[in-house]
mmCIF file of C-alpha atoms and ligand atoms in Angstrom:
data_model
loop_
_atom_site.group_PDB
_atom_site.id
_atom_site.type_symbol
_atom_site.label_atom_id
_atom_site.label_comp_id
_atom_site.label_asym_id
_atom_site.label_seq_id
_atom_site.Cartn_x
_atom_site.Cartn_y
_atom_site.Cartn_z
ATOM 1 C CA UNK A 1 -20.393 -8.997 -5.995
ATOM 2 C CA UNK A 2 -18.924 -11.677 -8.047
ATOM 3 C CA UNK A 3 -19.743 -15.238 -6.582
ATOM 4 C CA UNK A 4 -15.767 -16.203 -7.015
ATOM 5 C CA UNK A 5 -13.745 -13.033 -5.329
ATOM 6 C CA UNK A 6 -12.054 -14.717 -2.489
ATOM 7 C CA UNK A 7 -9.811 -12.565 0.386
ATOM 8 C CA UNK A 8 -7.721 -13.107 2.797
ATOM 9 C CA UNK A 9 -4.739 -12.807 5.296
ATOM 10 C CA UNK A 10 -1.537 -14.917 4.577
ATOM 11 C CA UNK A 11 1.244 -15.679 6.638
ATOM 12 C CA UNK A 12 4.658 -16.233 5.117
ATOM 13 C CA UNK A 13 6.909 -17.959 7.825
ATOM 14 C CA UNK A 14 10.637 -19.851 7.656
ATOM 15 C CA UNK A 15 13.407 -19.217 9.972
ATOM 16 C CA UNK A 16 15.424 -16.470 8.574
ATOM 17 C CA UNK A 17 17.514 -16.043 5.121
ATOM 18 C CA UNK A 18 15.168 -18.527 3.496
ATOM 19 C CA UNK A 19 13.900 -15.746 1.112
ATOM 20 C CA UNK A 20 11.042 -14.870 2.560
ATOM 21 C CA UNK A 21 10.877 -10.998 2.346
ATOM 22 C CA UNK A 22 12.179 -11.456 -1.277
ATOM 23 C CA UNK A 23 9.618 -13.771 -2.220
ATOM 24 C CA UNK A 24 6.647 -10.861 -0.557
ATOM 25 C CA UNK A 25 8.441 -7.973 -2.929
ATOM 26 C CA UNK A 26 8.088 -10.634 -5.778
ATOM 27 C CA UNK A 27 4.356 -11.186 -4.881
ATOM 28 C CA UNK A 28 3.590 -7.546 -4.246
ATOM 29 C CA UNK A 29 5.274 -6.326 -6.961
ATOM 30 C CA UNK A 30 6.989 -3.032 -5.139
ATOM 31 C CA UNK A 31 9.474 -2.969 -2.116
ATOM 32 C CA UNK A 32 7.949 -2.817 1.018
ATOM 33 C CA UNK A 33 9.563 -5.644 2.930
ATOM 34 C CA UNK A 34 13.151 -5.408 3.725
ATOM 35 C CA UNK A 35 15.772 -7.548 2.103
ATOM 36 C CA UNK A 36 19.150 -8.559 3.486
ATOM 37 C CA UNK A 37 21.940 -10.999 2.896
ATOM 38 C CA UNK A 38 21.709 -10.958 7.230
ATOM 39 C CA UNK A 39 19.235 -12.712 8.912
ATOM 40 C CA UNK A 40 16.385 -11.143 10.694
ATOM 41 C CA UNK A 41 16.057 -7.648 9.140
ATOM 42 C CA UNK A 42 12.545 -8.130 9.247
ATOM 43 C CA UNK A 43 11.147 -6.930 13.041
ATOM 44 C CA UNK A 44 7.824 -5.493 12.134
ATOM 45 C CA UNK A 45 4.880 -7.266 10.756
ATOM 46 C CA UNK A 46 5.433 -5.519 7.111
ATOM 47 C CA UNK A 47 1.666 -6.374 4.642
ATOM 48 C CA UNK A 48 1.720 -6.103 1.147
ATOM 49 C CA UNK A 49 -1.767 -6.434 -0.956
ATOM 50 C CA UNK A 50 -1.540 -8.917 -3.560
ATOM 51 C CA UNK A 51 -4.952 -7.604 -6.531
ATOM 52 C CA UNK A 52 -5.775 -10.042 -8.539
ATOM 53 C CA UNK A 53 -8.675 -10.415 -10.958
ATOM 54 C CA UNK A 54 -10.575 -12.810 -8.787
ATOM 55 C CA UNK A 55 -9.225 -11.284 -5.350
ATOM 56 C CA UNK A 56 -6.695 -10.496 -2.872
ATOM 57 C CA UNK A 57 -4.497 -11.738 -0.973
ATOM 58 C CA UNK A 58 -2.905 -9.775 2.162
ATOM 59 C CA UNK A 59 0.457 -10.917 2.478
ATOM 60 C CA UNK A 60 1.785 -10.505 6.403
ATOM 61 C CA UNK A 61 5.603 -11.009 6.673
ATOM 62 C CA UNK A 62 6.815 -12.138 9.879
ATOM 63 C CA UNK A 63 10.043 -11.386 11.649
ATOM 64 C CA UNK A 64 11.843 -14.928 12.472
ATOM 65 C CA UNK A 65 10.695 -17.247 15.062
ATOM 66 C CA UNK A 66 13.753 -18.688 17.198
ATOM 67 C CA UNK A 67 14.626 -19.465 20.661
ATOM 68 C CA UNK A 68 14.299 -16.829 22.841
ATOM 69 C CA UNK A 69 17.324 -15.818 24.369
ATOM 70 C CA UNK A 70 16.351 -11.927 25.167
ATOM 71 C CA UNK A 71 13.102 -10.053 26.624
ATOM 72 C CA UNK A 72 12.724 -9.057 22.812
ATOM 73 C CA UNK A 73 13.466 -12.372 21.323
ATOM 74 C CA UNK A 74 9.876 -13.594 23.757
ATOM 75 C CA UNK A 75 8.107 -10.396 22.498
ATOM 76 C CA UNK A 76 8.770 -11.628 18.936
ATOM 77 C CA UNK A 77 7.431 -14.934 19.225
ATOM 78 C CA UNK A 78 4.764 -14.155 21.019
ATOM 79 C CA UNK A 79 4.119 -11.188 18.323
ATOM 80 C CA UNK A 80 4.703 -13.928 15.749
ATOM 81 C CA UNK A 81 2.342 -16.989 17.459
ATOM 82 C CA UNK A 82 -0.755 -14.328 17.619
ATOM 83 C CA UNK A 83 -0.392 -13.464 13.990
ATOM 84 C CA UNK A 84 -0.164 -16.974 12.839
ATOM 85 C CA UNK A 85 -3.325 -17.883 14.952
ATOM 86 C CA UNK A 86 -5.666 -14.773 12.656
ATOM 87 C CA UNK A 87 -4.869 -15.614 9.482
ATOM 88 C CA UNK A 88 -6.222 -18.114 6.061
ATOM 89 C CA UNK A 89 -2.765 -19.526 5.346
ATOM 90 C CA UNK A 90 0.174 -20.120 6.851
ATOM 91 C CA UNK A 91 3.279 -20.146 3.793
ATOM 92 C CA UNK A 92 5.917 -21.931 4.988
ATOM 93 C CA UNK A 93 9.398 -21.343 3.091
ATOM 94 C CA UNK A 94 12.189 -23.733 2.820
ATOM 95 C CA UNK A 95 15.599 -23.042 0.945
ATOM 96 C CA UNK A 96 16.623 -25.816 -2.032
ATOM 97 C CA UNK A 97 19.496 -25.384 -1.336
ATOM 98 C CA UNK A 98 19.843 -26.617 2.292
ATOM 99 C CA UNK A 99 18.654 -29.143 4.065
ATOM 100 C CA UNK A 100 16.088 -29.183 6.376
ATOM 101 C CA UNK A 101 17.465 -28.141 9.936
ATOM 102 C CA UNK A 102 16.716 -27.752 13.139
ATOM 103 C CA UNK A 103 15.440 -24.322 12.433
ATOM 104 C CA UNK A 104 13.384 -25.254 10.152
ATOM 105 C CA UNK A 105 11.911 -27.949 12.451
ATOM 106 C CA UNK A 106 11.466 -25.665 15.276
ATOM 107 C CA UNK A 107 9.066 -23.738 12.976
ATOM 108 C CA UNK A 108 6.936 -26.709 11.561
ATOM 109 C CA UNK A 109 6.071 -27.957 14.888
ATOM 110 C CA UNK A 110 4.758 -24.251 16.505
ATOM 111 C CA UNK A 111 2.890 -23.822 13.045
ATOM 112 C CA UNK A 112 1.691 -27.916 13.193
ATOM 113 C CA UNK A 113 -0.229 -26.524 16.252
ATOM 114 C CA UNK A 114 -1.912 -24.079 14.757
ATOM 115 C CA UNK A 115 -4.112 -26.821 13.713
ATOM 116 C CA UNK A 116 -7.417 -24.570 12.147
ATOM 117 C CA UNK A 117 -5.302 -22.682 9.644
ATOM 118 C CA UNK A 118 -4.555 -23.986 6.549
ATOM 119 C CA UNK A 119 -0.716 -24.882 5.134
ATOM 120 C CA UNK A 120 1.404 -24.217 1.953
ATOM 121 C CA UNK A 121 4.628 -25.195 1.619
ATOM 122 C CA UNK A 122 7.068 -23.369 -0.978
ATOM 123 C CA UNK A 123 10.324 -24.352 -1.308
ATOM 124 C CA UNK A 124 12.401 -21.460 -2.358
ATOM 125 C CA UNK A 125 15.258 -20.413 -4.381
ATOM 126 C CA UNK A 126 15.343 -23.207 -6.822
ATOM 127 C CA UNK A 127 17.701 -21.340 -9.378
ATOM 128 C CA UNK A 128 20.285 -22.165 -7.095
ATOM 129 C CA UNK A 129 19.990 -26.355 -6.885
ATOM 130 C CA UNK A 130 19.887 -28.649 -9.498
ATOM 131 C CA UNK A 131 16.752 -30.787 -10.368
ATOM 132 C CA UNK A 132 17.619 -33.557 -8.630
ATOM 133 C CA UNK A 133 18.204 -31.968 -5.286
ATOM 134 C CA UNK A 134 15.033 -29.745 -5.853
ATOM 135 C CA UNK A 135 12.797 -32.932 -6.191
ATOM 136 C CA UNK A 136 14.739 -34.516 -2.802
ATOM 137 C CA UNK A 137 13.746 -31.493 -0.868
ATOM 138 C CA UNK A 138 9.924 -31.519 -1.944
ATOM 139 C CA UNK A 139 9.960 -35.139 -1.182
ATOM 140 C CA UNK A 140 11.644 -34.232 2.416
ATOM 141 C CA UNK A 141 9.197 -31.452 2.658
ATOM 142 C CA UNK A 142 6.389 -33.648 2.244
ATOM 143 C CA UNK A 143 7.602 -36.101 4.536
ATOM 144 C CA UNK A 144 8.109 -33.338 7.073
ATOM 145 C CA UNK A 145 4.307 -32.765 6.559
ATOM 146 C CA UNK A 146 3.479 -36.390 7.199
ATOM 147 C CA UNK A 147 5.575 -36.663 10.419
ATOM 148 C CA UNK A 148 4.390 -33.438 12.265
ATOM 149 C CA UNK A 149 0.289 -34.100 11.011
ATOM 150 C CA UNK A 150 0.953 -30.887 8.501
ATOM 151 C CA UNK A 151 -1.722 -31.553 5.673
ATOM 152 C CA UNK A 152 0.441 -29.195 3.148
ATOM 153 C CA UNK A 153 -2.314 -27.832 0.423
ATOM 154 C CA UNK A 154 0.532 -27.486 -2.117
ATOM 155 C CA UNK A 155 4.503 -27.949 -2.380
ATOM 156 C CA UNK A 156 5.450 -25.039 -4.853
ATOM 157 C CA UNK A 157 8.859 -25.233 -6.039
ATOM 158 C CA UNK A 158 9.775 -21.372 -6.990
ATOM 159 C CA UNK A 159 12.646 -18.634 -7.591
ATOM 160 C CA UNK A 160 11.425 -15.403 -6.315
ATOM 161 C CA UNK A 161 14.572 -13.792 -7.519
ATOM 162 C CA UNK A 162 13.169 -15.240 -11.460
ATOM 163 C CA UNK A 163 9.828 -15.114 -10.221
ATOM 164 C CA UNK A 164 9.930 -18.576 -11.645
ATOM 165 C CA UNK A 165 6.095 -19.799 -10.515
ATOM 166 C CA UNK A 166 5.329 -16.890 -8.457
ATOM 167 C CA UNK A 167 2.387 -16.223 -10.310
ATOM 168 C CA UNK A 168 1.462 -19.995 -10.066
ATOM 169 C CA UNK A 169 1.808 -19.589 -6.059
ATOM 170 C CA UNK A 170 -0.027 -16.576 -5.664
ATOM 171 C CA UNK A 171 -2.990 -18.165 -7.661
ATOM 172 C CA UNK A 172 -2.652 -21.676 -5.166
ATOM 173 C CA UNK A 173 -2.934 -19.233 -2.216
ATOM 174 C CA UNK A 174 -5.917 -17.358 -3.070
ATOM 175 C CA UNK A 175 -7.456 -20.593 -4.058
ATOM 176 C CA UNK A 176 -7.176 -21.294 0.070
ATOM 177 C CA UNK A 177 -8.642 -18.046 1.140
ATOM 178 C CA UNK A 178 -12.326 -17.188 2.150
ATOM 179 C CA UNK A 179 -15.354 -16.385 -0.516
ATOM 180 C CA UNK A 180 -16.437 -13.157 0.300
ATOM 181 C CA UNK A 181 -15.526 -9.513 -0.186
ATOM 182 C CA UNK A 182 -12.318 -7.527 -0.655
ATOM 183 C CA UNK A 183 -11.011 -6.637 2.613
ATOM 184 C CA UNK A 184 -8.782 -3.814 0.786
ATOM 185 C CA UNK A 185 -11.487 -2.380 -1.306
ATOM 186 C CA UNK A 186 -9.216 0.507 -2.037
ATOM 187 C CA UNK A 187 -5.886 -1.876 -3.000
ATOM 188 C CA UNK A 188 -3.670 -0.011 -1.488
ATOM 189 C CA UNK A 189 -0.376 -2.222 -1.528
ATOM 190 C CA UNK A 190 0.398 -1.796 2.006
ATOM 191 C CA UNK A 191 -1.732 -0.860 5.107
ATOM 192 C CA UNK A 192 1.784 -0.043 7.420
ATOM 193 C CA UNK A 193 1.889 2.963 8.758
ATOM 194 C CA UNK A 194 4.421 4.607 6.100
ATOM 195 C CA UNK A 195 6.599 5.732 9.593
ATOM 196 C CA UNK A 196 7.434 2.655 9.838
ATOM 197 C CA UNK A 197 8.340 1.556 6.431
ATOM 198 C CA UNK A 198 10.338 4.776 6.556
ATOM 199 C CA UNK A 199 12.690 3.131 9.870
ATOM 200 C CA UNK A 200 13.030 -0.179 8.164
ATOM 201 C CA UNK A 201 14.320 1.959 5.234
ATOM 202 C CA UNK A 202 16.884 3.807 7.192
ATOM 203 C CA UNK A 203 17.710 0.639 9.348
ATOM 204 C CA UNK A 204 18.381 -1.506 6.190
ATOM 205 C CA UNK A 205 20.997 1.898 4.988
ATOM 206 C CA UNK A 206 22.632 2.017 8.364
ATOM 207 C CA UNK A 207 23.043 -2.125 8.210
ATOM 208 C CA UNK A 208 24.598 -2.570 4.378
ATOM 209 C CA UNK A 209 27.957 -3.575 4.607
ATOM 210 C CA UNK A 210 28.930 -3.092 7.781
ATOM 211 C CA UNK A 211 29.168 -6.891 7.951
ATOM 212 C CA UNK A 212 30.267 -8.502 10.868
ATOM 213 C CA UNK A 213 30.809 -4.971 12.897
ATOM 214 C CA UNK A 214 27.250 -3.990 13.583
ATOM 215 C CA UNK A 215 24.816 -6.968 15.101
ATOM 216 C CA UNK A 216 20.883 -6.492 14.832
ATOM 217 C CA UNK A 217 20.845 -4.323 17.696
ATOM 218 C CA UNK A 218 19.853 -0.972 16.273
ATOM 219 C CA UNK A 219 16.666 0.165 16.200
ATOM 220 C CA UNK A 220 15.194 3.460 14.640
ATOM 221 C CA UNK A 221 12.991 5.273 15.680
ATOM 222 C CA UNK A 222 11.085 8.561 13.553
ATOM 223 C CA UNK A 223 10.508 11.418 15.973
ATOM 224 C CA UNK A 224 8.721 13.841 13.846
ATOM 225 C CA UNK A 225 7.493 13.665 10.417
ATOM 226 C CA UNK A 226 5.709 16.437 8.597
ATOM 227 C CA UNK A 227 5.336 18.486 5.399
ATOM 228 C CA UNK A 228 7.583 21.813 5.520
ATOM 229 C CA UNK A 229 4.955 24.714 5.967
ATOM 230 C CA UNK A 230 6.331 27.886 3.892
ATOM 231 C CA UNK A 231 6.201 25.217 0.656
ATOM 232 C CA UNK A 232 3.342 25.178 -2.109
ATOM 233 C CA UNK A 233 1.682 22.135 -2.714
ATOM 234 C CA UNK A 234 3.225 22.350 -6.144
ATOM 235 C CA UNK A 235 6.471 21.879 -4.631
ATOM 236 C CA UNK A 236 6.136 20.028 -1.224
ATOM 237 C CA UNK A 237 9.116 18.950 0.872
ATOM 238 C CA UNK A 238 8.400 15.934 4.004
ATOM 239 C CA UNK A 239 11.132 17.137 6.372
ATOM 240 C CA UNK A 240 11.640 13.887 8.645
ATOM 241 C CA UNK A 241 13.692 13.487 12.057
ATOM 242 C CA UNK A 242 14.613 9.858 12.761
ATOM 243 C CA UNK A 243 16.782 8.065 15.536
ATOM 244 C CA UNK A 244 18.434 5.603 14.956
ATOM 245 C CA UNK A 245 19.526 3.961 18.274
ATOM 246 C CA UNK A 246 22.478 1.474 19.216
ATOM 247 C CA UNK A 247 23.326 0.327 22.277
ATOM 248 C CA UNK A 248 27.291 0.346 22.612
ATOM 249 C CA UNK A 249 29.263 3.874 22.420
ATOM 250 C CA UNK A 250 31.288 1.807 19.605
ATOM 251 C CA UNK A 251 28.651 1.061 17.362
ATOM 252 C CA UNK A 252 27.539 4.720 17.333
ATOM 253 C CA UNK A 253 31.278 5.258 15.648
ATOM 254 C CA UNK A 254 30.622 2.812 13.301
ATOM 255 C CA UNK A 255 26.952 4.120 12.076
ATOM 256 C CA UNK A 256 28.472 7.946 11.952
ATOM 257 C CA UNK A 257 31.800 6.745 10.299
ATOM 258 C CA UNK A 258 35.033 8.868 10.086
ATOM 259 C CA UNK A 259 33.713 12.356 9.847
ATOM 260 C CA UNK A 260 30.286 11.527 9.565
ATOM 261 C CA UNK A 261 30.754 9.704 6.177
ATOM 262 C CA UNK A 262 29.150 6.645 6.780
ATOM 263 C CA UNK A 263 25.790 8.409 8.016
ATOM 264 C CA UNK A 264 25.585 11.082 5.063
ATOM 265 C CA UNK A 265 25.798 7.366 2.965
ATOM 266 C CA UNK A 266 23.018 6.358 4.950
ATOM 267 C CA UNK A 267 21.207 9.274 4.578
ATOM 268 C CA UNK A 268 21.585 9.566 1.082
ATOM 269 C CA UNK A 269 20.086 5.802 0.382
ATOM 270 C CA UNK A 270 17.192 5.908 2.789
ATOM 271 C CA UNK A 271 16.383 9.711 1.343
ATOM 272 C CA UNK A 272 15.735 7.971 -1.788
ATOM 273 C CA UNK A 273 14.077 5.106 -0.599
ATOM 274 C CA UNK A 274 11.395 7.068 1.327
ATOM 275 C CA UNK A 275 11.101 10.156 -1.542
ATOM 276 C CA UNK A 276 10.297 7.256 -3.709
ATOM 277 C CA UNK A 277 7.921 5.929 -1.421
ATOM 278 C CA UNK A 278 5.792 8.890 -0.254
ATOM 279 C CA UNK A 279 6.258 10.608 -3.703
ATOM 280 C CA UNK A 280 7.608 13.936 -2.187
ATOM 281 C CA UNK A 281 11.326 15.110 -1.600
ATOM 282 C CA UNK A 282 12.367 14.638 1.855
ATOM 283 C CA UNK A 283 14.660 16.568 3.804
ATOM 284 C CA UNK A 284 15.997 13.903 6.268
ATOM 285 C CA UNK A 285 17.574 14.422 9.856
ATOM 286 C CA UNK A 286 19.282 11.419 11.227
ATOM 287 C CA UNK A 287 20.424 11.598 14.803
ATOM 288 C CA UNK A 288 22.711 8.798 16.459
ATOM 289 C CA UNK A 289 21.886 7.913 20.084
ATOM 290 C CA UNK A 290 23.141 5.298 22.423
ATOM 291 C CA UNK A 291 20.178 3.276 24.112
ATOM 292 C CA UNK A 292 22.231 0.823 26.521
ATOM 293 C CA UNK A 293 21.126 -2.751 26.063
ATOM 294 C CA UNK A 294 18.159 -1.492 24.583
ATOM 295 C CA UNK A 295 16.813 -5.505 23.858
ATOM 296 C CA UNK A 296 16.456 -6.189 27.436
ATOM 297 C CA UNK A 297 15.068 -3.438 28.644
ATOM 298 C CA UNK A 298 10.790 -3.297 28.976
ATOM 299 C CA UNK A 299 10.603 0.660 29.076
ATOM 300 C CA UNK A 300 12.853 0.840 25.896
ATOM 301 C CA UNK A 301 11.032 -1.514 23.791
ATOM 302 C CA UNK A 302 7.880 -0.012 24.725
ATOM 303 C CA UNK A 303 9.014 2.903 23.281
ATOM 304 C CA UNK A 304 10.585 1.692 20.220
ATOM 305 C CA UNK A 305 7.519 -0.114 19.298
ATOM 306 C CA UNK A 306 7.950 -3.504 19.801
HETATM 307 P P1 LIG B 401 14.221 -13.723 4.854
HETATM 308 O O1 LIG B 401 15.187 -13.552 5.980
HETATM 309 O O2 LIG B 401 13.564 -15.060 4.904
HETATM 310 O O3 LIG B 401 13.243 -12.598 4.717
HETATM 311 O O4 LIG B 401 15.110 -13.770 3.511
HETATM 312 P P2 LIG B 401 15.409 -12.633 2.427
HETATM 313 O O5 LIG B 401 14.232 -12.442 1.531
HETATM 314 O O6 LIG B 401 15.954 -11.442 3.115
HETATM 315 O O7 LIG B 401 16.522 -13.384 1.556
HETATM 316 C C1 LIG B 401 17.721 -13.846 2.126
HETATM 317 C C2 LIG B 401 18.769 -13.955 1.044
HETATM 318 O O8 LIG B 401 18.401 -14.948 0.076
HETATM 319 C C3 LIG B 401 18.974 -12.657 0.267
HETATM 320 O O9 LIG B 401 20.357 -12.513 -0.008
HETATM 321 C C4 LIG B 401 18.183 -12.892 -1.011
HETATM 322 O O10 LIG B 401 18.681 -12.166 -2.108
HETATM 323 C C5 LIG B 401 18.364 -14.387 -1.224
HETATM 324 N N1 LIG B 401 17.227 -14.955 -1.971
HETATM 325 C C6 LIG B 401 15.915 -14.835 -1.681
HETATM 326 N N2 LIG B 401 15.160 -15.479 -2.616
HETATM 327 C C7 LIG B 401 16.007 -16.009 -3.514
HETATM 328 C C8 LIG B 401 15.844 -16.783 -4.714
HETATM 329 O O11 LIG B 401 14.738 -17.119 -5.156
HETATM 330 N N3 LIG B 401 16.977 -17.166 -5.348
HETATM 331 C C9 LIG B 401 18.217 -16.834 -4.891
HETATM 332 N N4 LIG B 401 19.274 -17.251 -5.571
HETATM 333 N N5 LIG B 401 18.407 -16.090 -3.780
HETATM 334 C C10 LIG B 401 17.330 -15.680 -3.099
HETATM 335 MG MG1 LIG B 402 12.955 -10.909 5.904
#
């Protein structure tokens, strides 16, 4: 084994729209965390395998920590405080562009307690602020730091969007993690069970641009996934039956659409998504089903996973 190969578990963590699940697909070089102009998209833990020459780093994305205000909201923090306490390095993201909030705050001091792991700051999406207003936030982030006993390894300024110093960053982060051997041996870029990559694919389809109609409660669930028997394995085809659940009678109009318009869409985009992903065509069934207030509900989110 090489004296110098180094691998380990990081943690990228911000409240959300601070570019977090961009700044993974940047790192990990293929899309496996979802991306969205709306907050909290993100309700798995999603990995991606960073290979490098001199080792790996396993990137774990979380969803965003806030206040809990449902049943799920707890479950998520929780989900999201256990995490944090297993892994190397905790990354923690803050926008150039904004100023550091309450949000942001909130975050600092649950990850300030978590007081064996080690800390990275990054602030993000520097194409969008000027130099000046880039240097006040790493200054602000610093002080941050200082304030709430955060010993920050590094401040890394980047762009994931012009993976401006994302190779830089990546390098800083697997300077933090643990001698010893690859954990991934294999490199496979994600260890997520592809079912679930395959919901977040059809949930992110059933969420684009229905802006301010549909909130974050819909959930999908796939019910059956296998490869279609009377093909050869020359010319395989994954039929897949998915739910996706809501949990008003009015938002299952808006995910079907006038004549079932807006679901073929959705059908059509995640189709791609997840032929692309598991390298097969897919035949895709997607059912609509109401699951009344689905968030607050124990039994439910049992069985949706969460
Ligand atoms: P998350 O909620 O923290 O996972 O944030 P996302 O990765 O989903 O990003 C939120 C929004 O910020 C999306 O519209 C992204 O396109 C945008 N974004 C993320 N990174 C950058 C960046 O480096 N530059 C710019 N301009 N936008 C970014
Ligand atoms: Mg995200």
């Amino acid at each position: 084994m090489n004296a110098l190969t180094r691998s380990g578990f990081a943690c990228i963590v911000g409240r959300p729209n601070v570019g977090k699940s961009t700044l993974i697909n940047a790192l990990v070089g293929r899309k496996i965390a979802i991306t969205s102009d709306r907050p909290q998209t993100t309700r798995h833990t999603i990995r991606g395998i960073v290979n490098k020459p001199d080792g790996q780093l396993i990137l774990i994305d979380t969803p965003g920590v806030h206040r809990p205000r449902t049943l799920l909201g707890e479950r998520l923090n929780t989900l999201v405080s256990d995490t944090w306490s297993e892994v190397d390095l905790i990354v923690m993201c803050f926008p150039a562009n904004e100023p550091i909030g309450p949000g942001d705050r909130f975050i600092a001091e649950q990850i300030s307690q978590q007081q064996k792991v080690k800390k990275m700051a990054v602030v993000t999406k520097v194409d969008v602020a000027d130099k000046e207003t880039i240097g006040k936030q790493l200054l602000a982030v610093s002080e941050l730091g200082n304030e709430l006993q955060i010993n920050w390894e590094h401040i890394v300024p980047i762009s994931a969007l012009t993976e401006n110093q994302t190779a830089l960053l990546s390098d800083l982060m697997l300077e933090q993690m643990p001698e010893g051997d690859l954990l991934y041996p294999d490199g496979e870029l994600t260890d997520e069970p592809e079912q679930v990559l395959i919901a977040e694919f059809i949930r992110e389809a059933a969420l684009e641009g229905v802006h301010d109609e549909l909130p974050h409660s819909i959930a999908v669930v796939i019910e059956e996934m296998k490869l279609r028997e009377d093909r050869s394995s020359t010319n395989p085809l994954m039929d897949i039956y998915a739910v996706i659940y809501v949990e008003r009678e009015s938002q299952k109009h808006i995910v079907i659409g006038k004549g079932g318009s807006r679901l073929k869409e959705v059908g059509t985009t995640s189709r791609l998504a997840i032929s692309k992903l598991l390298g097969t065509p897919v035949f895709l069934d997607i059912r609509v089903k109401v699951a009344k207030d689905w968030q607050r509900d124990p039994k439910q989110l049992n069985r949706l996973g969460f």
